[in-house]
Coordinates of N, CA and C in Angstrom, one line a residue:
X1 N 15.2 5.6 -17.8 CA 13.8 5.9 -17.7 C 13.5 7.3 -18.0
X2 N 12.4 7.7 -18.3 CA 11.9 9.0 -18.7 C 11.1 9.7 -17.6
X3 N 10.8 10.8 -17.8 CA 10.3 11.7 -17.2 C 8.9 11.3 -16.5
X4 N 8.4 10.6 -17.7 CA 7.0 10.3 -17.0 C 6.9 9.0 -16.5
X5 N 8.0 7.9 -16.6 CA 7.8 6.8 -16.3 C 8.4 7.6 -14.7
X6 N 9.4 8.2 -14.4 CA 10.0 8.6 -13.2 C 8.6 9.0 -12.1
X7 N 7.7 10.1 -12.6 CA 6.5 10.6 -12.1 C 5.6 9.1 -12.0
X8 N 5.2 8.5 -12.7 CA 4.5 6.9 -12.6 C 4.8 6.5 -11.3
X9 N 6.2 5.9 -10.8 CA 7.2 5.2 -9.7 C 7.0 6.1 -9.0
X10 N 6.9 7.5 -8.7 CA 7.1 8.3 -7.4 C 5.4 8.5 -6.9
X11 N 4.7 8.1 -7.4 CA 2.9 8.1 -7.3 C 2.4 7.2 -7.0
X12 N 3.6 5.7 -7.9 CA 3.1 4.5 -7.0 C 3.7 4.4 -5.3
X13 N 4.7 5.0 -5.2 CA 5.3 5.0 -4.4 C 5.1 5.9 -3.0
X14 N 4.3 6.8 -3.4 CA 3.8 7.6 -2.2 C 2.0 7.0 -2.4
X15 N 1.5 6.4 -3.1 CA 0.6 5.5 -2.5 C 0.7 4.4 -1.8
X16 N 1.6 3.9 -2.0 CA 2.7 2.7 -1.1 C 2.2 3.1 0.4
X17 N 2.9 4.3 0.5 CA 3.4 4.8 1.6 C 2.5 5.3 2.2
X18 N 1.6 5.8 1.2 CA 0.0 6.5 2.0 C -0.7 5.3 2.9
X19 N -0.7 3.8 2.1 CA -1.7 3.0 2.5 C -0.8 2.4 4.0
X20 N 0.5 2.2 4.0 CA 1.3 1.5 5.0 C 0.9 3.2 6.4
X21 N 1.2 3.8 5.6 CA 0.5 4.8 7.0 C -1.1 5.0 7.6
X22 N -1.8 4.5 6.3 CA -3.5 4.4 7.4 C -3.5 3.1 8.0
X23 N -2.8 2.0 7.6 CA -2.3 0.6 8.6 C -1.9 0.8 9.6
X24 N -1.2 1.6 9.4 CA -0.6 2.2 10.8 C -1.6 2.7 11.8
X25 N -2.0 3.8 11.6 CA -3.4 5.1 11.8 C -3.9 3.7 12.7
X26 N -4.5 3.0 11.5 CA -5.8 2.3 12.2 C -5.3 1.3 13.0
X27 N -4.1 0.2 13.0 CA -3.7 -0.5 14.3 C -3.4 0.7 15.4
X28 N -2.9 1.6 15.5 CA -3.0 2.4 16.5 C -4.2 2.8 17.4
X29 N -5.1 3.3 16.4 CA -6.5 3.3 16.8 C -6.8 2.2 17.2
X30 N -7.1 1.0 17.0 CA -7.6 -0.1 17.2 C -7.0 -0.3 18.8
X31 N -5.9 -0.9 19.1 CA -5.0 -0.5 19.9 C -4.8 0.3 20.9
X32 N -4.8 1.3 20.7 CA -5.2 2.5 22.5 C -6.3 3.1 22.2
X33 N -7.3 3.2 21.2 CA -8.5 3.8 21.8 C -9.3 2.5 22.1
X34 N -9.4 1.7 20.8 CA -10.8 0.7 21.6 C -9.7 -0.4 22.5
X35 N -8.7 -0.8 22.2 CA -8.2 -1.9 23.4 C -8.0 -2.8 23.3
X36 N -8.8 -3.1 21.8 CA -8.3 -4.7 21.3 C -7.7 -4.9 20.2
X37 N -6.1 -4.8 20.4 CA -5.1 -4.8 19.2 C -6.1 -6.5 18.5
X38 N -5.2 -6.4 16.8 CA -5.0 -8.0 16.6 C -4.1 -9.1 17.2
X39 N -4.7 -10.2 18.0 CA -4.1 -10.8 18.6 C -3.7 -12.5 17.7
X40 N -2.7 -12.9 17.6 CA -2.0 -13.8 17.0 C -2.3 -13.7 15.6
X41 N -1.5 -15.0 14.4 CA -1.5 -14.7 13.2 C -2.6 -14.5 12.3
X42 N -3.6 -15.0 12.9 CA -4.7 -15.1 11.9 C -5.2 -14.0 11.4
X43 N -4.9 -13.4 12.8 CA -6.0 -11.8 13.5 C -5.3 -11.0 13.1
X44 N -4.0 -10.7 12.6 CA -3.0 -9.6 12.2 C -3.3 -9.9 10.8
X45 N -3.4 -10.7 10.2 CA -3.3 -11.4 8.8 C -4.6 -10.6 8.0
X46 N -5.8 -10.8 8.9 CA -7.3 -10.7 8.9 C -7.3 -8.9 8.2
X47 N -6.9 -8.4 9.5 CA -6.4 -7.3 9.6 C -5.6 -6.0 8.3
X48 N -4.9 -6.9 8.2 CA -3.6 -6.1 7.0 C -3.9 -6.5 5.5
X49 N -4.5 -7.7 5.2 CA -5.7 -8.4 4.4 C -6.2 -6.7 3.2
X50 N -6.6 -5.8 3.5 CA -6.8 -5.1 2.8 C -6.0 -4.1 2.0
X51 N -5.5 -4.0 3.1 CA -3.7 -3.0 2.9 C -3.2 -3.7 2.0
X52 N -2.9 -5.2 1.8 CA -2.1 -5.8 1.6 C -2.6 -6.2 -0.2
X53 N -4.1 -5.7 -0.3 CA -4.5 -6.1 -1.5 C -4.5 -4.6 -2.5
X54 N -4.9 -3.5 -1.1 CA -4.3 -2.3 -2.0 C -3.1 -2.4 -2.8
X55 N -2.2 -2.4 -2.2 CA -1.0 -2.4 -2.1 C -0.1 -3.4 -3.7
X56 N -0.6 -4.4 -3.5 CA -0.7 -5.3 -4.9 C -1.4 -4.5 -6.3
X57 N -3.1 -3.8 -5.8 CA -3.3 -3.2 -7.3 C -2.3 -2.6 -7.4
X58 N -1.9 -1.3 -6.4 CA -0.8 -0.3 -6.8 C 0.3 -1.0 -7.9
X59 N 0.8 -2.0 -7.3 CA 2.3 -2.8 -7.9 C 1.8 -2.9 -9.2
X60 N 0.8 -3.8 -9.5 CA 0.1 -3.9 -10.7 C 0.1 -2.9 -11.8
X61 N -0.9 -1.9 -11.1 CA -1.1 -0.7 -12.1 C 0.3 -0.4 -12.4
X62 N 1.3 0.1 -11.6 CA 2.8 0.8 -11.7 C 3.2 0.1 -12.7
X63 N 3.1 -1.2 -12.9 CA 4.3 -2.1 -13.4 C 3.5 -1.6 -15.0
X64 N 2.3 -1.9 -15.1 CA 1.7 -2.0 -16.2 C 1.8 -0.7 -17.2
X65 N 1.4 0.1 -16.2 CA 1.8 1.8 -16.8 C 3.3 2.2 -17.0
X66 N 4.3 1.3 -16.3 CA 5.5 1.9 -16.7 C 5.9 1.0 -18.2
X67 N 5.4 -0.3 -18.2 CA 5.5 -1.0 -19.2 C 4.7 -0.6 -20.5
X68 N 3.5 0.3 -20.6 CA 3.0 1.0 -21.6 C 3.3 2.4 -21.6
X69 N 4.5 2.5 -21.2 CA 5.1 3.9 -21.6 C 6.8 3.7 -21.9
X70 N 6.8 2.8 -22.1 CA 8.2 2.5 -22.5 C 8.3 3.2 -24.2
X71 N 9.2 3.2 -24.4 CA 9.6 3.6 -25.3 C 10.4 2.5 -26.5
X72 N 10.2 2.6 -27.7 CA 10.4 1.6 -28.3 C 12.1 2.0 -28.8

């Protein structure tokens, strides 16, 4: 891999990481300040449901941008 495909993977990769940490943030918040964590599967599902779609463009974009920077 090259230089810039290396920089591509380390950007998707601390987006990764950014979004798995406001999931975090916000069940925490949810949880000890207002008091009503997600309770069973649906409600956790419901929940992470956004993160989880972030998280997919990321994969997307990365895969796509590392694949249009390949090198022939």
């Amino acid at each position: 891999m090259h230089r810039e495909q290396w920089i591509v993977l380390l950007l998707g990769i601390c987006a990764l990481a950014a979004d798995g940490f406001a999931a975090g943030i916000q069940y925490l918040d949810r949880r000890y300040v207002y008091g009503m964590p997600p309770e069973g599967v649906w409600e956790m599902f419901r929940f992470l449901a956004p993160y989880g779609l972030f998280a997919a463009g990321v994969v997307v974009l990365v895969v796509i941008l590392l694949l249009a920077m390949r090198r022939k």
